[in-house]
XYZ file of N, CA and C in Angstrom:
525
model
N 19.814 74.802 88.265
C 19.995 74.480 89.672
C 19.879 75.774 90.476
N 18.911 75.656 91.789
C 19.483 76.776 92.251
C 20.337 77.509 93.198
N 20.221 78.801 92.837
C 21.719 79.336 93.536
C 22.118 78.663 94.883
N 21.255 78.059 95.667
C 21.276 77.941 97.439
C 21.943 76.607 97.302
N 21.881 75.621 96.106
C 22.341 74.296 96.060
C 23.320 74.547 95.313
N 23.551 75.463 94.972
C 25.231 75.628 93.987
C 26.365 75.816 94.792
N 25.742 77.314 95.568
C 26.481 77.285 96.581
C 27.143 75.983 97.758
N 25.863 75.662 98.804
C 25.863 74.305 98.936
C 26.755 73.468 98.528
N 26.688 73.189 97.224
C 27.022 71.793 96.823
C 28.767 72.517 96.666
N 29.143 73.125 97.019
C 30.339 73.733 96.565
C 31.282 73.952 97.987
N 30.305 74.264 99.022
C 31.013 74.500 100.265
C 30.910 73.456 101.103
N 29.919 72.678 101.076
C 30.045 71.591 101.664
C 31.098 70.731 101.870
N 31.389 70.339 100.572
C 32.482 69.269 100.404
C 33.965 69.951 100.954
N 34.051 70.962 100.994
C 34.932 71.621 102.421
C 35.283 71.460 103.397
N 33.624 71.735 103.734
C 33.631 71.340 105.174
C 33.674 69.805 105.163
N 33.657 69.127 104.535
C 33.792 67.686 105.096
C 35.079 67.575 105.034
N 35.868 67.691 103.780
C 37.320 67.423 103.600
C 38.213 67.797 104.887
N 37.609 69.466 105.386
C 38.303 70.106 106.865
C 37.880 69.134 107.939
N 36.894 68.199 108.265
C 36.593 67.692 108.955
C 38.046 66.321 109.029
N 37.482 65.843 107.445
C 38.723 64.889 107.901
C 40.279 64.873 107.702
N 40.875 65.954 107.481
C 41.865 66.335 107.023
C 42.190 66.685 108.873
N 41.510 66.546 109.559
C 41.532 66.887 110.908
C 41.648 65.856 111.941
N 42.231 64.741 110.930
C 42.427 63.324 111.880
C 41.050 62.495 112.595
N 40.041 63.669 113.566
C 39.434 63.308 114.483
C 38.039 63.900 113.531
N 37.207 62.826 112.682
C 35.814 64.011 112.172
C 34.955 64.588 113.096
N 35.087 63.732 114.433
C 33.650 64.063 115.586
C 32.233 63.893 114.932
N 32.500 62.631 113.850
C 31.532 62.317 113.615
C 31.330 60.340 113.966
N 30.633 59.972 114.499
C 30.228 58.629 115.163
C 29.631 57.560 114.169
N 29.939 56.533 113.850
C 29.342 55.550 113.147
C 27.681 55.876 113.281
N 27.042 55.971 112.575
C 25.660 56.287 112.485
C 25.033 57.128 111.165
N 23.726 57.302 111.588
C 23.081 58.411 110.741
C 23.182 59.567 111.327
N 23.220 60.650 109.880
C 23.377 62.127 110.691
C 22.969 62.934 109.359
N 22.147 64.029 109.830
C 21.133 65.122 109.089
C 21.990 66.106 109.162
N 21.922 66.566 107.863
C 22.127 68.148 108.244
C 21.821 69.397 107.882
N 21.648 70.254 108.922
C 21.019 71.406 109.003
C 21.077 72.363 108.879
N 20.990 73.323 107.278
C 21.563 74.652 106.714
C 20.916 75.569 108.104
N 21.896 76.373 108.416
C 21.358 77.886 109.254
C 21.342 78.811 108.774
N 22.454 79.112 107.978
C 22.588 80.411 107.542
C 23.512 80.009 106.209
N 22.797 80.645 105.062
C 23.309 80.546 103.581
C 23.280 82.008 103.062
N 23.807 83.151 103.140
C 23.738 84.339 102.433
C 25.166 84.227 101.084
N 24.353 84.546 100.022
C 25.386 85.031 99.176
C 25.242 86.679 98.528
N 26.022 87.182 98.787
C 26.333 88.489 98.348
C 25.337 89.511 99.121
N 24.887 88.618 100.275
C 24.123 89.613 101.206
C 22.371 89.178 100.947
N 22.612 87.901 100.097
C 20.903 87.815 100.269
C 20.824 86.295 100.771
N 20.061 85.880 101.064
C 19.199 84.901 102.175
C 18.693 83.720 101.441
N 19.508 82.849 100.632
C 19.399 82.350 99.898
C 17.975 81.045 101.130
N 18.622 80.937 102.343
C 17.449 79.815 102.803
C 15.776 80.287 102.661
N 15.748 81.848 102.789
C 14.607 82.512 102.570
C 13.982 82.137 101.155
N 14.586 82.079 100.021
C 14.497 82.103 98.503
C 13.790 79.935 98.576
N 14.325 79.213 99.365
C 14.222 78.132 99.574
C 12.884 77.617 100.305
N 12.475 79.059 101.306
C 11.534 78.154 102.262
C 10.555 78.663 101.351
N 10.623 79.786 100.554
C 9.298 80.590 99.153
C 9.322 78.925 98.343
N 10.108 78.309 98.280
C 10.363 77.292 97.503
C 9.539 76.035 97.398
N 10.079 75.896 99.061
C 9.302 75.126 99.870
C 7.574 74.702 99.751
N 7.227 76.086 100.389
C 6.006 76.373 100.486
C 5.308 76.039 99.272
N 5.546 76.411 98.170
C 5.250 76.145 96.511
C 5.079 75.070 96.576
N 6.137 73.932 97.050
C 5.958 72.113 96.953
C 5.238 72.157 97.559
N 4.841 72.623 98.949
C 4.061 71.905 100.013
C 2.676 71.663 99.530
N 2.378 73.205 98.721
C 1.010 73.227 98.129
C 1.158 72.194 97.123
N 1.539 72.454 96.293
C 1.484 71.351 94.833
C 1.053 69.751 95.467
N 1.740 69.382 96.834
C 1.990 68.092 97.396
C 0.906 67.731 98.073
N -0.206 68.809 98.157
C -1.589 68.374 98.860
C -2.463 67.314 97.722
N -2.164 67.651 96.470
C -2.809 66.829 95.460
C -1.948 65.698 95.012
N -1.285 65.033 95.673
C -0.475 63.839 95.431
C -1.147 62.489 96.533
N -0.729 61.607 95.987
C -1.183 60.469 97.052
C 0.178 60.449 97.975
N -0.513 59.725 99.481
C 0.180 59.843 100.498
C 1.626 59.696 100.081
N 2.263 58.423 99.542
C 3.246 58.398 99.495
C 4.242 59.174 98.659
N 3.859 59.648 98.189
C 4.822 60.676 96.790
C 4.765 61.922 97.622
N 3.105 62.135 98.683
C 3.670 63.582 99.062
C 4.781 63.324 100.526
N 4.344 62.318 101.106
C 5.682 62.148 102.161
C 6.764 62.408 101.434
N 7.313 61.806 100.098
C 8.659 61.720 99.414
C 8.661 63.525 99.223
N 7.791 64.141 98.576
C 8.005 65.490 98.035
C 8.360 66.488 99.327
N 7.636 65.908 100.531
C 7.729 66.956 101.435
C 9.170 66.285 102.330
N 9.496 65.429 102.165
C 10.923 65.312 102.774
C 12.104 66.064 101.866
N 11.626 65.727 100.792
C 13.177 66.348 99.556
C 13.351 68.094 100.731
N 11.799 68.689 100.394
C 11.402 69.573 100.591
C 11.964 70.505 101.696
N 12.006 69.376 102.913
C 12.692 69.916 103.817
C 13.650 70.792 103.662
N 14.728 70.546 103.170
C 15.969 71.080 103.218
C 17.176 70.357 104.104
N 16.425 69.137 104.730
C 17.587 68.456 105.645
C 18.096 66.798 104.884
N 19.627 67.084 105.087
C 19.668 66.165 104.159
C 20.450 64.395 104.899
N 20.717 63.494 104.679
C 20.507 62.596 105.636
C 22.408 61.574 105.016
N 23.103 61.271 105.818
C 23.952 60.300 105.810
C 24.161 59.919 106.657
N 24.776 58.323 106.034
C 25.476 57.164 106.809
C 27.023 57.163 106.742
N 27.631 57.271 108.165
C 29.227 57.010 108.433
C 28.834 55.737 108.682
N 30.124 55.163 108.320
C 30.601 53.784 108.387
C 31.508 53.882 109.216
N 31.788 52.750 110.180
C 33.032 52.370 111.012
C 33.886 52.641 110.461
N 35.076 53.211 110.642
C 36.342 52.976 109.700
C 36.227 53.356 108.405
N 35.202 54.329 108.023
C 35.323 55.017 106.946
C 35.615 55.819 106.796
N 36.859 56.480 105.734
C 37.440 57.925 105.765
C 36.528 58.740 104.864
N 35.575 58.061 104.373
C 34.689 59.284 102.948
C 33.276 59.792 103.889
N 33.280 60.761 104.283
C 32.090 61.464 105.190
C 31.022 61.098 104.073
N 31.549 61.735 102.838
C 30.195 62.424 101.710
C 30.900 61.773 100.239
N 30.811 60.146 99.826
C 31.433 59.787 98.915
C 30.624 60.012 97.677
N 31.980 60.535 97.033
C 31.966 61.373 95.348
C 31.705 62.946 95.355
N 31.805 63.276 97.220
C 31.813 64.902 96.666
C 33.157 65.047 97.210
N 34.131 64.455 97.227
C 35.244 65.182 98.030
C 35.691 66.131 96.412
N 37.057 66.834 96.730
C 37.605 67.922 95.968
C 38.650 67.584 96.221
N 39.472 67.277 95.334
C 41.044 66.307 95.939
C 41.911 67.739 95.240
N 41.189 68.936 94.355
C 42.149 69.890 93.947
C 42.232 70.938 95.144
N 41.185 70.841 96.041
C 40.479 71.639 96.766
C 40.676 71.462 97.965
N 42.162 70.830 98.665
C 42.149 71.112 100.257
C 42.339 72.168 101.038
N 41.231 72.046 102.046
C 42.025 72.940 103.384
C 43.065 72.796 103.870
N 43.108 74.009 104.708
C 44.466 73.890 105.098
C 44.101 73.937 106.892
N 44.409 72.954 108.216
C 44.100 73.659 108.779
C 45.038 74.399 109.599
N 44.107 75.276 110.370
C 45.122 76.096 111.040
C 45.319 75.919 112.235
N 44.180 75.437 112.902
C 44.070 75.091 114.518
C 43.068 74.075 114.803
N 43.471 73.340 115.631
C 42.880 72.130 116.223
C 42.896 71.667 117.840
N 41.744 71.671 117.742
C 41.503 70.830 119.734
C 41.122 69.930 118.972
N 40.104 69.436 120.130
C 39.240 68.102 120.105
C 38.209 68.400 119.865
N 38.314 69.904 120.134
C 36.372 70.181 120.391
C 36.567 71.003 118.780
N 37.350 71.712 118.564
C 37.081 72.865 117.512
C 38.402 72.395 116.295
N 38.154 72.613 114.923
C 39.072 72.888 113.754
C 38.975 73.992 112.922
N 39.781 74.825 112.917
C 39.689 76.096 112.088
C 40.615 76.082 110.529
N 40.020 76.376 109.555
C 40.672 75.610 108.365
C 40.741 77.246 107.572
N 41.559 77.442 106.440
C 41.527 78.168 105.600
C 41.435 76.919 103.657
N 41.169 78.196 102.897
C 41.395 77.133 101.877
C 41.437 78.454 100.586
N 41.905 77.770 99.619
C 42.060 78.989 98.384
C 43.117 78.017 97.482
N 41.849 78.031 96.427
C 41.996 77.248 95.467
C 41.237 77.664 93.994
N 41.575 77.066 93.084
C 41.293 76.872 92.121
C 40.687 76.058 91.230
N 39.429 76.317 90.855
C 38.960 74.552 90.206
C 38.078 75.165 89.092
N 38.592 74.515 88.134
C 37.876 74.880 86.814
C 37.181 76.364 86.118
N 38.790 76.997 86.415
C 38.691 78.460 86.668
C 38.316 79.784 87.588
N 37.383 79.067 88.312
C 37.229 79.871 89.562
C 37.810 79.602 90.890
N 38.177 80.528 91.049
C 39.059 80.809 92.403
C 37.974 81.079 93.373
N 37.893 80.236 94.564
C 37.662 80.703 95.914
C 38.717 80.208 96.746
N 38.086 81.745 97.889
C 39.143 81.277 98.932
C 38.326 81.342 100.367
N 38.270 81.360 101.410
C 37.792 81.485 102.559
C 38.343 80.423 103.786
N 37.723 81.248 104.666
C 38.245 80.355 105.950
C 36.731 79.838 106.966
N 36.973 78.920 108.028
C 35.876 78.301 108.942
C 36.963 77.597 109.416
N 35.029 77.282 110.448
C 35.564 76.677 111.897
C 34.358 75.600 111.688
N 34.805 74.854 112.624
C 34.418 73.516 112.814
C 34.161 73.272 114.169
N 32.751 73.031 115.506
C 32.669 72.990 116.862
C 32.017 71.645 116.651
N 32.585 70.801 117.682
C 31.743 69.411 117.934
C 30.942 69.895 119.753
N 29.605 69.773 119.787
C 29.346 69.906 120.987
C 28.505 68.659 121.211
N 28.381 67.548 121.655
C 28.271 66.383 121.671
C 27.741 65.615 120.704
N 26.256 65.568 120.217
C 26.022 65.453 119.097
C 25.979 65.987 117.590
N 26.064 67.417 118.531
C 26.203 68.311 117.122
C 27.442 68.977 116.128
N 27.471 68.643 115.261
C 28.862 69.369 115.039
C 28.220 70.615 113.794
N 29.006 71.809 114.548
C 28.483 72.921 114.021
C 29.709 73.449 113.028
N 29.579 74.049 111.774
C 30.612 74.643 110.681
C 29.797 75.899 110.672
N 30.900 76.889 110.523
C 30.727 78.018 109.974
C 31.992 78.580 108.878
N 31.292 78.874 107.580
C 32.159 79.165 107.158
C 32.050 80.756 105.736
N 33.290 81.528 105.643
C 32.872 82.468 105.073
C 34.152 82.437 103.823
N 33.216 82.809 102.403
C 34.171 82.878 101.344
C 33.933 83.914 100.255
N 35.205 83.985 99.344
C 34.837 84.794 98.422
C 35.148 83.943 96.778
N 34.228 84.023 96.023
C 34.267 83.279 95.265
C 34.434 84.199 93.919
N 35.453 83.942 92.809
C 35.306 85.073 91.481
C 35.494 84.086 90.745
N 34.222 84.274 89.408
C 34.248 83.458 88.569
C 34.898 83.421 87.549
N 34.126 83.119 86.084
C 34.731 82.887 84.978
C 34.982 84.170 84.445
N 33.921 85.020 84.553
C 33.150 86.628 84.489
C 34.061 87.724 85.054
N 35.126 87.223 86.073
C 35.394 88.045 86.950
C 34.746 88.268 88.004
N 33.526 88.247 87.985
C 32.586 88.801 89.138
C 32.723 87.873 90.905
N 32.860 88.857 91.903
C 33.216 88.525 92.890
C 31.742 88.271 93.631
N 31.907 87.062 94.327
C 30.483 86.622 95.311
C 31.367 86.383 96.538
N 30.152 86.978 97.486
C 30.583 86.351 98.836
C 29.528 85.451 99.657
N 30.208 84.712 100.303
C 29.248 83.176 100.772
C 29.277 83.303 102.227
N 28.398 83.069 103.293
C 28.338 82.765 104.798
C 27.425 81.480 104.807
N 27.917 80.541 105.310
C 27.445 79.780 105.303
C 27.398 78.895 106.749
N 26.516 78.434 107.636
C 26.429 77.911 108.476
C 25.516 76.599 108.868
N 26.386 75.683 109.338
C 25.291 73.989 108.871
C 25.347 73.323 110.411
N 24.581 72.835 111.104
C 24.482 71.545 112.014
C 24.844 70.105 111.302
N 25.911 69.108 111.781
C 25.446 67.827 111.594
C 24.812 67.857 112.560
N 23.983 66.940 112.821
C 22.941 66.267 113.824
C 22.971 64.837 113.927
N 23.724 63.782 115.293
C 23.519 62.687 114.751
C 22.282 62.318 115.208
N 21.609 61.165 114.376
C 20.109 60.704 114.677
C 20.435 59.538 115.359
N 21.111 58.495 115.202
C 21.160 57.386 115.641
C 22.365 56.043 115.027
N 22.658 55.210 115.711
C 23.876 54.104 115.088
C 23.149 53.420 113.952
N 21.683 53.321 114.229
C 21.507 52.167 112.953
C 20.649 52.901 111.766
N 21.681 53.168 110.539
C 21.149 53.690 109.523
C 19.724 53.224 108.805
N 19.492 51.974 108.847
C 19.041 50.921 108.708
C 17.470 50.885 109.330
N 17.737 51.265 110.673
C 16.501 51.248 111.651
C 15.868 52.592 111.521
N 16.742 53.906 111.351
C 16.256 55.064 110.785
C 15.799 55.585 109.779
N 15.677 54.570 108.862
C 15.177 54.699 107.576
C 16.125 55.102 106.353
N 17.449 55.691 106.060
C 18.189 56.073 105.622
C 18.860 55.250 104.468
N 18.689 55.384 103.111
C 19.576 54.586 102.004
C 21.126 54.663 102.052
């Protein structure tokens, strides 16, 4: 797997948990994308390592028939797509971290600022973020330090857009 989706798949579910551990997610019944900005670990540019990535599919995807390369060049993107439900508390169901809550520290309506430091299957991270809803968008930023099994210390910046697209998951194309 690589490093940009390890990371990813590790901080994400954070930020969702801080979202709803925050009473209010500022997220709307609908579909909603979302949009890595900034992924550095230990000072390198992991979205850079992704769009080299990219580019590799895009080519490979010129020799595919239409429909497999639409499918290859969406994975491709990097933007990834969910459905909230009315009255649903699971933003991102089966990635929550139930060993792994934030904590938060401050809350409006508009902003949530969370810390967290935990432990899960030997590695310790800890870090803190913020959380901005500006009408459709809800923006996370968040920064951590992660030491593994190894000992070895990583540090993570990580910054994502939700984006909502629209109420009907359905009409937007979205599984």
């Amino acid at each position: 797997m690589p490093p940009f989706l390890r990371a990813f798949l590790f901080v994400f579910p954070l930020t969702t948990t801080a979202l709803q551990a925050a009473d209010d997610t500022g997220l709307k019944p609908g579909l909603w994308e979302t949009h890595p900005k900034t992924l550095l670990r230990d000072g390198n540019d992991l979205l850079s390592v992704r769009a080299a990535q990219r580019a590799k599919m895009e080519k490979t995807a010129q020799a595919l028939p239409p429909e497999q390369r639409r499918q290859m060049l969406e994975m491709a993107s990097g933007i990834g797509r969910f459905c909230v439900s009315k009255g649903d508390p699971s933003i991102t169901p089966g990635l929550e971290q139930p060993t792994c809550k934030p904590t938060i520290i401050d809350k409006s309506t508009t902003r949530v600022s969370f810390t967290w430091d935990c432990t899960v299957q030997g590695i310790r991270t800890a870090g803190k973020g913020e959380r901005t809803i500006d009408g459709d968008i809800v923006h996370t930023r968040m920064e951590s330090t992660r030491v593994d099994l190894a000992g070895a210390r990583h540090e993570t910046l990580m910054e994502t857009d939700l984006v909502y697209v629209g109420a009907d998951c359905a009409a937007t194309g979205s599984k």
